[in-house]
Every structure is written in structure tokens, then in C-alpha cells.
PDB file of N, CA and C in Angstrom:
ATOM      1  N   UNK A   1      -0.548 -10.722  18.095  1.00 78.00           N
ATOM      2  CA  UNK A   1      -0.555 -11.738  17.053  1.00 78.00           C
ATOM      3  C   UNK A   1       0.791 -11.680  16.333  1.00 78.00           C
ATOM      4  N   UNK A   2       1.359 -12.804  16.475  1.00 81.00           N
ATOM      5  CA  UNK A   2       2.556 -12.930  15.903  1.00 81.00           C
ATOM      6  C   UNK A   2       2.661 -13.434  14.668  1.00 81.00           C
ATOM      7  N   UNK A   3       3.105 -13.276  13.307  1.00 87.00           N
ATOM      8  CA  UNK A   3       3.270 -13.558  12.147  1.00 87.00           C
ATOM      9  C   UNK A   3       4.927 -14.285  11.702  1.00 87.00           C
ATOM     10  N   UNK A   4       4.418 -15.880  10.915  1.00 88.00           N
ATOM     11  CA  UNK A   4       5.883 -16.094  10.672  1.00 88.00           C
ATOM     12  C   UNK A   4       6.378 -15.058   9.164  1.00 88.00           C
ATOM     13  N   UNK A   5       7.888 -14.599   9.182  1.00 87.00           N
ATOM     14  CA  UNK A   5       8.218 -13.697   7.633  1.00 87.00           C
ATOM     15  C   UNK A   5       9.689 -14.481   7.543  1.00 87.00           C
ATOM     16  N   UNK A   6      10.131 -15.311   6.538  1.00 89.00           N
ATOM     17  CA  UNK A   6      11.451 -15.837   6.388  1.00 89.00           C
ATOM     18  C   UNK A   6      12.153 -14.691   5.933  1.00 89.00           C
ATOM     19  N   UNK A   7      13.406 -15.084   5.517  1.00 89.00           N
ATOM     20  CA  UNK A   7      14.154 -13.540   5.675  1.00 89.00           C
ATOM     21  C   UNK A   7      14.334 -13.010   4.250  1.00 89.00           C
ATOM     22  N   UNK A   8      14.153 -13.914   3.138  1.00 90.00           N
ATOM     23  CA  UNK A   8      13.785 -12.969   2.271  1.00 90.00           C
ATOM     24  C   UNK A   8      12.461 -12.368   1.861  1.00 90.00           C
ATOM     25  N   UNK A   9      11.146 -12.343   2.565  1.00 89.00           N
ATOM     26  CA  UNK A   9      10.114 -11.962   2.710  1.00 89.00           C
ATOM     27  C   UNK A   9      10.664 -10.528   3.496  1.00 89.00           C
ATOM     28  N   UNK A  10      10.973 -10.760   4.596  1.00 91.00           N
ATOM     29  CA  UNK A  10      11.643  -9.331   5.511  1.00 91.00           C
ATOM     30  C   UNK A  10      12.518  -8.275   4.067  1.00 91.00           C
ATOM     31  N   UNK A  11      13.359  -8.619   3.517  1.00 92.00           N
ATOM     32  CA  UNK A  11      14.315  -7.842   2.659  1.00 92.00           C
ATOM     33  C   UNK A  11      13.396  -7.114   1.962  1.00 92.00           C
ATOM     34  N   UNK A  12      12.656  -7.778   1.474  1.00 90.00           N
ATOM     35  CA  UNK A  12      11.421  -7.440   0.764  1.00 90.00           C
ATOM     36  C   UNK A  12      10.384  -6.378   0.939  1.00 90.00           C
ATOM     37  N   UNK A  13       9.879  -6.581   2.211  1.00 91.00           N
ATOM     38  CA  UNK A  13       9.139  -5.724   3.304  1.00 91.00           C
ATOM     39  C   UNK A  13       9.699  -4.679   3.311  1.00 91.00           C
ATOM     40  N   UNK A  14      11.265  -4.684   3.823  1.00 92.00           N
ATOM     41  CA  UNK A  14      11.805  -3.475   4.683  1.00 92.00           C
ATOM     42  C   UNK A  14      12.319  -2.640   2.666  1.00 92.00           C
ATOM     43  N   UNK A  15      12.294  -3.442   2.005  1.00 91.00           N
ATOM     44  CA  UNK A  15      12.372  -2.293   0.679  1.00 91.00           C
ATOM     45  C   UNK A  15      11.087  -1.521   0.493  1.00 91.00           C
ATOM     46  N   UNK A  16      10.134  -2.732   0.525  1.00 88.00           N
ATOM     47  CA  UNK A  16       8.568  -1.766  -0.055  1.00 88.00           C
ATOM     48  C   UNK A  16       8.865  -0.436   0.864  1.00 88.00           C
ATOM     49  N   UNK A  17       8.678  -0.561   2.322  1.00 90.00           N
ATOM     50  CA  UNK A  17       8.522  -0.140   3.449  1.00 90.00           C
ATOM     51  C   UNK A  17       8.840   1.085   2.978  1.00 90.00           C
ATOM     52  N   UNK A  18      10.525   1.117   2.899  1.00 90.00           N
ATOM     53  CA  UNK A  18      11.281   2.581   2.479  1.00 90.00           C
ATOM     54  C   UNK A  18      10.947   3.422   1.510  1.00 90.00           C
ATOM     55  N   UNK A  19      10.463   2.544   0.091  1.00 86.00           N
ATOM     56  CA  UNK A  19      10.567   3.154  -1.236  1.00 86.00           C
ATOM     57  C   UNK A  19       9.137   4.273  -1.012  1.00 86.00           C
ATOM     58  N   UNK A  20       9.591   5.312  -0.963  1.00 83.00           N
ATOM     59  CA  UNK A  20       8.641   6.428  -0.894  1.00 83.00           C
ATOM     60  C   UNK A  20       7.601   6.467  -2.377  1.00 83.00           C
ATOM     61  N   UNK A  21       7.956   5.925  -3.152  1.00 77.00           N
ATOM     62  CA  UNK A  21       7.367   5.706  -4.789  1.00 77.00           C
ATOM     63  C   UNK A  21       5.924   4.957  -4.557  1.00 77.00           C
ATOM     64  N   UNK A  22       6.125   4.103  -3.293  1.00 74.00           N
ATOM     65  CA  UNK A  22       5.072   3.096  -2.984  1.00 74.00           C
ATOM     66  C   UNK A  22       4.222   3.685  -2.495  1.00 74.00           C
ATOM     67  N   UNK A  23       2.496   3.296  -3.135  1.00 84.00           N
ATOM     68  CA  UNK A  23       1.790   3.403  -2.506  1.00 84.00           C
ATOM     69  C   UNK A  23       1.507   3.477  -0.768  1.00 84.00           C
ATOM     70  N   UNK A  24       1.438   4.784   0.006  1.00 87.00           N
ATOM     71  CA  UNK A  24       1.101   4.308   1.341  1.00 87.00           C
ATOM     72  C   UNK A  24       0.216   3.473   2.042  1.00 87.00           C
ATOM     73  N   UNK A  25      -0.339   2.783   1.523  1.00 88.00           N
ATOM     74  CA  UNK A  25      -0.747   1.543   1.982  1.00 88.00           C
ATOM     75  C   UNK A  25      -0.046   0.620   1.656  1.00 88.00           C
ATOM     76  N   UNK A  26       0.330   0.298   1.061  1.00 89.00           N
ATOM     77  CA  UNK A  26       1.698  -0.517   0.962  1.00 89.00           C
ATOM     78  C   UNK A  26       2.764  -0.330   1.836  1.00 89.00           C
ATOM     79  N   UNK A  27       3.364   0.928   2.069  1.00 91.00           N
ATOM     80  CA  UNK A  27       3.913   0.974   3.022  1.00 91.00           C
ATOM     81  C   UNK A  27       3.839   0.728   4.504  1.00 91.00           C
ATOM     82  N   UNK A  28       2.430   1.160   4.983  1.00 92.00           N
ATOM     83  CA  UNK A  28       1.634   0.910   6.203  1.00 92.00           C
ATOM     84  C   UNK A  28       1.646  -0.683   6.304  1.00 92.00           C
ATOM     85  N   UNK A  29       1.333  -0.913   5.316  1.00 93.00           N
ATOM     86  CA  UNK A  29       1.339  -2.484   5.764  1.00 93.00           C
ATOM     87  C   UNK A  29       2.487  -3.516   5.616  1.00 93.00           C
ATOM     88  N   UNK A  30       2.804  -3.235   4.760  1.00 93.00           N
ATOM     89  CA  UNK A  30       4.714  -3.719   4.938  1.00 93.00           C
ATOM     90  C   UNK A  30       5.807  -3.392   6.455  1.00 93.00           C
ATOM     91  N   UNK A  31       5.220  -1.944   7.060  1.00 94.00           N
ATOM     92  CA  UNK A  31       5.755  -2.141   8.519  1.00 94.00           C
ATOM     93  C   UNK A  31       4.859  -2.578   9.734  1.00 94.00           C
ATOM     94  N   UNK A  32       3.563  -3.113   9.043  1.00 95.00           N
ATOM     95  CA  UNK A  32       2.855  -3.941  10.337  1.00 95.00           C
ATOM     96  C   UNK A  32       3.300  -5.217  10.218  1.00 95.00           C
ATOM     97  N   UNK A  33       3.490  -6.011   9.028  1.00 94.00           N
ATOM     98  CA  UNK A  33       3.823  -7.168   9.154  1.00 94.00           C
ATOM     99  C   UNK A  33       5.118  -7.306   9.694  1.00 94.00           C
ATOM    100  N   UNK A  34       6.311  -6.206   9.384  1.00 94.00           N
ATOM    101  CA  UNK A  34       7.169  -6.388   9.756  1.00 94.00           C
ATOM    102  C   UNK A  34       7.220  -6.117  11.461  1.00 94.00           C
ATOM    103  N   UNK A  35       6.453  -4.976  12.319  1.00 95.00           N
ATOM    104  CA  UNK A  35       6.167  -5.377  13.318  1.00 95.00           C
ATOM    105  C   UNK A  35       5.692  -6.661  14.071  1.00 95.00           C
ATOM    106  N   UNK A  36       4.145  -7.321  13.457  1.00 95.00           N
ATOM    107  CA  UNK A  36       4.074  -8.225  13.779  1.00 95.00           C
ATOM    108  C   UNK A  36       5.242  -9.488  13.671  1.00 95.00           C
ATOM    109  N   UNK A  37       5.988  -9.224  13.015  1.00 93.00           N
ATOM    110  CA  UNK A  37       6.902 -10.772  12.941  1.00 93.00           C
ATOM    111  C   UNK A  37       8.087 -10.923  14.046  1.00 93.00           C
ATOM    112  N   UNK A  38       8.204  -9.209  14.716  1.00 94.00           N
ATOM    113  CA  UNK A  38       9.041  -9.050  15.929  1.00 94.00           C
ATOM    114  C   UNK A  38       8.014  -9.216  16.868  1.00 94.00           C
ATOM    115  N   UNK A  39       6.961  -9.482  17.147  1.00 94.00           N
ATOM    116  CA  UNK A  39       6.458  -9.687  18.335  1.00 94.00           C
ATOM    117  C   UNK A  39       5.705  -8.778  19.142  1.00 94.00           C
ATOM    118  N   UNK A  40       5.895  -7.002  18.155  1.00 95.00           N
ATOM    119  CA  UNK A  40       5.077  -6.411  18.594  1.00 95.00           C
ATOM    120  C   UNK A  40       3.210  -6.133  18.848  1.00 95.00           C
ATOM    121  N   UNK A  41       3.107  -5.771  19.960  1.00 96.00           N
ATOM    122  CA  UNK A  41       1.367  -5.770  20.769  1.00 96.00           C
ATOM    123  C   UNK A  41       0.734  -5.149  19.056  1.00 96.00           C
ATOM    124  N   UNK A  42       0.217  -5.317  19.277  1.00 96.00           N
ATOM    125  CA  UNK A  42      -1.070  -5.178  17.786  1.00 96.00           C
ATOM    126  C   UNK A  42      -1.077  -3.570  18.099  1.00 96.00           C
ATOM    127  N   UNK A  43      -1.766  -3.332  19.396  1.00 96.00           N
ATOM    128  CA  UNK A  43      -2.287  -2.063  20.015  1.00 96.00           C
ATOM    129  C   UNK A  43      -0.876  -0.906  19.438  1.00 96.00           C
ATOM    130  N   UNK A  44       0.115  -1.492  19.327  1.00 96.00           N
ATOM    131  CA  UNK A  44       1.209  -0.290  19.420  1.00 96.00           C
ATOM    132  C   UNK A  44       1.411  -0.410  17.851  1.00 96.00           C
ATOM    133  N   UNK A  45       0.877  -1.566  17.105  1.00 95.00           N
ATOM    134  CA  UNK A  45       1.556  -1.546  15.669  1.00 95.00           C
ATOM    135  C   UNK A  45       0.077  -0.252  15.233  1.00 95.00           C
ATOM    136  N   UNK A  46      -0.964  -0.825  15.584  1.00 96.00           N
ATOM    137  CA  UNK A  46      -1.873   0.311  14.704  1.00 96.00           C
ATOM    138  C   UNK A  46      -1.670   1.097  15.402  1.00 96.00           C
ATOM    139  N   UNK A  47      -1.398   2.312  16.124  1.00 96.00           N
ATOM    140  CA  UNK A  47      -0.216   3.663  16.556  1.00 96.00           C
ATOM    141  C   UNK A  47       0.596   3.792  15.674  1.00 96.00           C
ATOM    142  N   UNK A  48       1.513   2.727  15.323  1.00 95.00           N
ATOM    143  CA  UNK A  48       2.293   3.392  14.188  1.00 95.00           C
ATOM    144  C   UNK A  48       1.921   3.918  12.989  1.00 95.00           C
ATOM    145  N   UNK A  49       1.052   2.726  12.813  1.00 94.00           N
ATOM    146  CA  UNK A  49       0.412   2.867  11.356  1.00 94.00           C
ATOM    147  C   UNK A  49      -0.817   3.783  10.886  1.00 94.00           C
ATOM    148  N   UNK A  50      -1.344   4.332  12.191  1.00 94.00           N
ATOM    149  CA  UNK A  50      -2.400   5.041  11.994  1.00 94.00           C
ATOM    150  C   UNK A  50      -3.266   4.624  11.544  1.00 94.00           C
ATOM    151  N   UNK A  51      -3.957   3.008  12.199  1.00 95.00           N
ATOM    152  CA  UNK A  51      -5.420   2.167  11.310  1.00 95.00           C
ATOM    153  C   UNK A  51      -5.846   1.833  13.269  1.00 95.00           C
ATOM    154  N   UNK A  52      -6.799   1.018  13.098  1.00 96.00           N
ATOM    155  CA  UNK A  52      -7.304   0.548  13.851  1.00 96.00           C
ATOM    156  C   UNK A  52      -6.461  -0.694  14.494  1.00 96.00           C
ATOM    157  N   UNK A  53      -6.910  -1.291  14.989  1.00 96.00           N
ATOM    158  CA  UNK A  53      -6.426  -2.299  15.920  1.00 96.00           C
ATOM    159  C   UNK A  53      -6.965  -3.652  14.598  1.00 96.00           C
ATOM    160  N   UNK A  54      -8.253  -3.680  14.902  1.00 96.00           N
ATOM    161  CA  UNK A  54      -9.679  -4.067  13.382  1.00 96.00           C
ATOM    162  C   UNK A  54      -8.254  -4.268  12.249  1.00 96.00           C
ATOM    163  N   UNK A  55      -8.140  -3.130  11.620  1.00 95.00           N
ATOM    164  CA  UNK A  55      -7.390  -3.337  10.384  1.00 95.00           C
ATOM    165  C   UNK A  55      -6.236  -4.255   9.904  1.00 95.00           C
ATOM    166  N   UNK A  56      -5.466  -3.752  11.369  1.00 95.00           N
ATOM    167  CA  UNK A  56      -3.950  -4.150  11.300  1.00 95.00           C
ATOM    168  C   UNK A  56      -4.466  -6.084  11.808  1.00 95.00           C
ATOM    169  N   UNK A  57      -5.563  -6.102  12.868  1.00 96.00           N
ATOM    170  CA  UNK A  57      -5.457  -7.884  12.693  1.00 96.00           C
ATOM    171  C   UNK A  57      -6.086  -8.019  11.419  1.00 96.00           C
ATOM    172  N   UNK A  58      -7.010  -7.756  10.568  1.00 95.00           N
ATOM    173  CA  UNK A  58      -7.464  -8.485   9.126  1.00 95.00           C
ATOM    174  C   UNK A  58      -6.095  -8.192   8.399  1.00 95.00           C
ATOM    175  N   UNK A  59      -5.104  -7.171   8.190  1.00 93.00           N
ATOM    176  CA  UNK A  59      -4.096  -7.350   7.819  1.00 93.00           C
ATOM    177  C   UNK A  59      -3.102  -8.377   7.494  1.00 93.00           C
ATOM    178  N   UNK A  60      -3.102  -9.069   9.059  1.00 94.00           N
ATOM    179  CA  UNK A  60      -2.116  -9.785   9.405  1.00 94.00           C
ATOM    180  C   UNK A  60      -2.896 -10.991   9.277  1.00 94.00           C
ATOM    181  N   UNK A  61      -4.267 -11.048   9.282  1.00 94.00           N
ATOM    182  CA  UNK A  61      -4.675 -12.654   8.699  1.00 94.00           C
ATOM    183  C   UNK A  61      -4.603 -12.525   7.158  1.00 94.00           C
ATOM    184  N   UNK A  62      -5.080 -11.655   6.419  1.00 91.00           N
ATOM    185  CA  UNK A  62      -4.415 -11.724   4.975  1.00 91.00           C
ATOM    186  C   UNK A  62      -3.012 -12.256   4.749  1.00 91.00           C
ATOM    187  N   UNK A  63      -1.832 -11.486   5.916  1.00 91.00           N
ATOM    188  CA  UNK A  63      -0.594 -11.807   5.779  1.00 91.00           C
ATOM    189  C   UNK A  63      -0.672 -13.666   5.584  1.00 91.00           C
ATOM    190  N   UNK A  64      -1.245 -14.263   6.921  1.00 91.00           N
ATOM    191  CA  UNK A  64      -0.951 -15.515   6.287  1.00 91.00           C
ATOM    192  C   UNK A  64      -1.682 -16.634   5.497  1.00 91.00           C
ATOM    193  N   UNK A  65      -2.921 -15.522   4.937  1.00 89.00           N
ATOM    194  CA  UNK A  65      -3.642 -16.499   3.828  1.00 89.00           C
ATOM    195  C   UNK A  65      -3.093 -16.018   2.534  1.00 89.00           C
ATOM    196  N   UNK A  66      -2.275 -15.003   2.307  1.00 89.00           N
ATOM    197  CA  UNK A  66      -1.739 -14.781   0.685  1.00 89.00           C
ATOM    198  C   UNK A  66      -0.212 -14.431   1.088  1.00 89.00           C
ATOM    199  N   UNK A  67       0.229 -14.021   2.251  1.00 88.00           N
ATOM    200  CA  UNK A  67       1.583 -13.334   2.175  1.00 88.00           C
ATOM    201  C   UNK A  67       2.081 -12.194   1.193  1.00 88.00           C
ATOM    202  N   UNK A  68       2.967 -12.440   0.731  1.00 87.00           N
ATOM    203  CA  UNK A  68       3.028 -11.418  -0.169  1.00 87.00           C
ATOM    204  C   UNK A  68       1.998 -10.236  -0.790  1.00 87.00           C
ATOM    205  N   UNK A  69       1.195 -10.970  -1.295  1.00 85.00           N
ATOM    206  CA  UNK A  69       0.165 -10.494  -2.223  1.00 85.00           C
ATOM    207  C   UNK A  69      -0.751  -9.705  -1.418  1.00 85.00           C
ATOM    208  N   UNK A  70      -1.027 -10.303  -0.202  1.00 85.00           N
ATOM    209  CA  UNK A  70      -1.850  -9.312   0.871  1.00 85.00           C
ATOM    210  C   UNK A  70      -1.391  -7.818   1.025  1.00 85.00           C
ATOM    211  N   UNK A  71       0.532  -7.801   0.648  1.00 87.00           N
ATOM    212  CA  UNK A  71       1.011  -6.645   1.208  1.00 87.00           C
ATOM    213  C   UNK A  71       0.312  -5.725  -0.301  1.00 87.00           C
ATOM    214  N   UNK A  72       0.253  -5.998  -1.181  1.00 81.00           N
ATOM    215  CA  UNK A  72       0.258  -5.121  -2.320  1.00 81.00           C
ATOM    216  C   UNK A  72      -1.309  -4.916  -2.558  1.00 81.00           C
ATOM    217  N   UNK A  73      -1.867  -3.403  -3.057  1.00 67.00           N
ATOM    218  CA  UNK A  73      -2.758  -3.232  -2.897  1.00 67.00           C
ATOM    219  C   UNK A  73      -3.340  -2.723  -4.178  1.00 67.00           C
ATOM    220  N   UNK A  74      -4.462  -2.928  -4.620  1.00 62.00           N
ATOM    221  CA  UNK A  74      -4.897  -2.926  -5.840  1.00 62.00           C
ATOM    222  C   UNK A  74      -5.377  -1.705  -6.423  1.00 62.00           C
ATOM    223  N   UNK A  75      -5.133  -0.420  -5.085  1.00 58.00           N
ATOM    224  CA  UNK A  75      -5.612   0.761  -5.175  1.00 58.00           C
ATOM    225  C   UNK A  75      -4.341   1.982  -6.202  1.00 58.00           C
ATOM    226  N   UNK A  76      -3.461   1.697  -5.872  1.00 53.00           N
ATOM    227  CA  UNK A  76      -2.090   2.737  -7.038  1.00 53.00           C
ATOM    228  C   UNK A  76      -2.159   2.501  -8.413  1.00 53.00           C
ATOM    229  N   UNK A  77      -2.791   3.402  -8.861  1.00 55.00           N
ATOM    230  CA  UNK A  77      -2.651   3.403 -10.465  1.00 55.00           C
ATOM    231  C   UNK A  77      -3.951   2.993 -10.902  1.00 55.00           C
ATOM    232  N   UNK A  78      -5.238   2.891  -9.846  1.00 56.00           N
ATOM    233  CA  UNK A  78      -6.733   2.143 -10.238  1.00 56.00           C
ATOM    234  C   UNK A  78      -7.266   3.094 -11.278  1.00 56.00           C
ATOM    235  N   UNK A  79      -7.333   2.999 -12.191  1.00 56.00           N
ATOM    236  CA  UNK A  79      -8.542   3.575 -13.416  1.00 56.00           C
ATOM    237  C   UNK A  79      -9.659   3.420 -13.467  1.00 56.00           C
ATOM    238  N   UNK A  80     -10.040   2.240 -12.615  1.00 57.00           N
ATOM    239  CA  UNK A  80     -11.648   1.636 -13.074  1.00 57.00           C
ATOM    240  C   UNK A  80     -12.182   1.921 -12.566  1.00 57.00           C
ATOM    241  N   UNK A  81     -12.435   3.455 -11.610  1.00 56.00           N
ATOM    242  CA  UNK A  81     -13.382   4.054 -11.119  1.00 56.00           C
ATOM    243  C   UNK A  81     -13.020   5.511 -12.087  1.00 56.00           C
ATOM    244  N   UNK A  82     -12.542   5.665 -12.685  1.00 59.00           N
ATOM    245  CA  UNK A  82     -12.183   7.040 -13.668  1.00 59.00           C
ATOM    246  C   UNK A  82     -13.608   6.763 -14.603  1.00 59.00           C
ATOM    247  N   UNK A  83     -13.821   8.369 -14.735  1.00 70.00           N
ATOM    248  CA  UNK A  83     -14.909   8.541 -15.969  1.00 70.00           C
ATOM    249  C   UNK A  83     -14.659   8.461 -17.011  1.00 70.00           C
ATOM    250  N   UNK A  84     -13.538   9.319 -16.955  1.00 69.00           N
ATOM    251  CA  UNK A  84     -12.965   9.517 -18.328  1.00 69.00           C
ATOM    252  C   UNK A  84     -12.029   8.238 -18.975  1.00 69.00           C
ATOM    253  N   UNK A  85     -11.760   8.066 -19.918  1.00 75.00           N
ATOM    254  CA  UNK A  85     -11.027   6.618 -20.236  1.00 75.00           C
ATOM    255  C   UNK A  85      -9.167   7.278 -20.338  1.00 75.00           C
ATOM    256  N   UNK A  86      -8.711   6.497 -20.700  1.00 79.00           N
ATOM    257  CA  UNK A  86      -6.971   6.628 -20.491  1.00 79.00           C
ATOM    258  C   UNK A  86      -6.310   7.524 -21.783  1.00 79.00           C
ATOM    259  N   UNK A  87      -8.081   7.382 -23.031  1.00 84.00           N
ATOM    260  CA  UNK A  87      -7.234   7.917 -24.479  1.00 84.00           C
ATOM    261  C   UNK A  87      -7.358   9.401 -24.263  1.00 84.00           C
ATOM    262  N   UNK A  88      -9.140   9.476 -23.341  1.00 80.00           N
ATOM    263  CA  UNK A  88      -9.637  10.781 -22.964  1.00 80.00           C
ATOM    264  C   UNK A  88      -9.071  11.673 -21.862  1.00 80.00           C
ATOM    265  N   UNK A  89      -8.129  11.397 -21.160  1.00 80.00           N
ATOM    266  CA  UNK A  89      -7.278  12.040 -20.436  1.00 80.00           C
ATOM    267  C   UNK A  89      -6.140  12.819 -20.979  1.00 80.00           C
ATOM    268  N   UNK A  90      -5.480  11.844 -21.932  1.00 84.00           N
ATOM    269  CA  UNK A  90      -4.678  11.746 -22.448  1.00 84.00           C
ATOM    270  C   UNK A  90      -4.716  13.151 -23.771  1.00 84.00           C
ATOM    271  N   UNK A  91      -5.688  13.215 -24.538  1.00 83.00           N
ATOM    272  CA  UNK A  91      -6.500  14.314 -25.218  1.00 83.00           C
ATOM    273  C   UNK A  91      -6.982  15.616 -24.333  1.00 83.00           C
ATOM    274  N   UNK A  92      -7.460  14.875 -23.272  1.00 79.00           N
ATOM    275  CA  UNK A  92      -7.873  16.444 -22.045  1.00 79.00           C
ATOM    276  C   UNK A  92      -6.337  17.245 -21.952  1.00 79.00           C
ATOM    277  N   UNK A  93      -5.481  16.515 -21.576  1.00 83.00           N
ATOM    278  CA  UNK A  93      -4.353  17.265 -21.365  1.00 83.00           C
ATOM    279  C   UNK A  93      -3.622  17.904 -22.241  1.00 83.00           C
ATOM    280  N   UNK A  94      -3.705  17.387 -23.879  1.00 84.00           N
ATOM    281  CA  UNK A  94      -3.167  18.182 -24.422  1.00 84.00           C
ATOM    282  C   UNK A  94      -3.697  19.702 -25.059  1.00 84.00           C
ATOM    283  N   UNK A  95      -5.370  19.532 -24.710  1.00 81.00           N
ATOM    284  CA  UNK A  95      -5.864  20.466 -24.904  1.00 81.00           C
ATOM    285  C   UNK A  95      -5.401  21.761 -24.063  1.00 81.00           C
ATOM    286  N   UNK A  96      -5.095  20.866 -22.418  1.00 81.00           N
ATOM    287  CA  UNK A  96      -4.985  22.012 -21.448  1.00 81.00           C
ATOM    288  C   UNK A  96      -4.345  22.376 -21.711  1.00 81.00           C
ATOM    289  N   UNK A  97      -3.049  22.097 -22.365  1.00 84.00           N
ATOM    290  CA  UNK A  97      -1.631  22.382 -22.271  1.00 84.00           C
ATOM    291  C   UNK A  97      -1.214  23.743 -23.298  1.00 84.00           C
ATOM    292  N   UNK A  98      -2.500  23.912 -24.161  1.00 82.00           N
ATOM    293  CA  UNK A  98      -2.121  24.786 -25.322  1.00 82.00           C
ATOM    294  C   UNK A  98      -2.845  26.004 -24.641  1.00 82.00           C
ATOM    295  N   UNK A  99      -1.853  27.139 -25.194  1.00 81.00           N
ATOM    296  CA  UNK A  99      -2.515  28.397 -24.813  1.00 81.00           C
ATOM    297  C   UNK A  99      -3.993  28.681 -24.750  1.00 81.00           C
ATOM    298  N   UNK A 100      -4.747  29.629 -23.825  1.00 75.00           N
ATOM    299  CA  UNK A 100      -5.773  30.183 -24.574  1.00 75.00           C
ATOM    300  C   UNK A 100      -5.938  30.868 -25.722  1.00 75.00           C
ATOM    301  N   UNK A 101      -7.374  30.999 -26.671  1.00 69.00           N
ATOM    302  CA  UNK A 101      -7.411  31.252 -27.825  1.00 69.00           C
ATOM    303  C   UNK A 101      -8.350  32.091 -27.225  1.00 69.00           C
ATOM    304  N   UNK A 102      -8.455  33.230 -27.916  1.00 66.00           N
ATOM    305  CA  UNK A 102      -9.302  34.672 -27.905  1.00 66.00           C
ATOM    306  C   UNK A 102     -10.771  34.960 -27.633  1.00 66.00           C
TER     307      UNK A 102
END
């Protein structure tokens, strides 16, 4: 399955791709699309990527029902499965941070 990517979509890609800061799914999928848009077999892109065959095509149909937005994933930085809230973390840690007391 071949995917169209104009070339500032690619610049784009091949930054997420690199920036180690990025979520790895973001990354994984920023070099399938960029596979798919060279023409590579599906079968060899999920090998690279370490997903299924399954994944990498719902991938690449996301690619062309949102583009962009498909690549970015809603999972880096998710809180809304946390118990604790952002003030209560925030308080946990400074507790940890102080010596033990006797």
C-alpha cells in the first residue's frame, strides 16, 4: 500500500522520526509512513517497526483519513488514567524528597 506524503509532510516525518524526545510511537509511525510513501511491501515495513502487518495497514489508512494528526499519538504525557491528580504528585514528591524523620 502506497501512501501519497508532499515534501513538506516528508521534512516533517523524517524530524519526528529522529527526535529521540518523541514518543516511540510516534516515531514507529512516522517511519512507516515514510516507508509506505517509497513504495515499500507493508510485510517489510512492520519488520522494521516491530507491529503487525494489521497495524501498520490501519496506520496507513489513518495516514490518509487525517495525515498528519494520525502520526501523533494521544498516549505521551496522558494523565487521565493517573490516580493521583497533577497537584497530588506534585506534593507526593516533595514529601519524597525530604529526608527521613526518626
Amino acid at each position: 500500500m502506497q501512501v501519497g506524503v508532499i515534501p513538506e509532510e516528508t521534512a516533517v516525518l523524517i524530524r519526528w522520526k529522529k527526535r529521540s524526545d518523541n514518543h516511540v510511537l510516534v516515531r514507529m509511525k512516522a517511519e512507516a509512513v515514510l516507508y509506505a510513501s517509497e513504495g515499500v511491501n507493508i510485510s517489510i515495513i512492520a519488520k522494521m517497526v516491530e507491529r503487525t502487518e494489521r497495524t501498520v495497514l490501519e496506520w496507513l489508512a489513518e495516514w490518509q483519513a487525517t495525515r498528519m494528526c494520525s502520526v501523533l499519538t494521544g498516549h505521551a504525557g496522558n494523565q487521565n488514567a493517573a490516580k493521583l491528580t497533577r497537584t497530588q504528585k506534585e506534593e507526593l514528591k516533595a514529601i519524597l524528597a525530604q529526608p527521613p524523620s526518626r
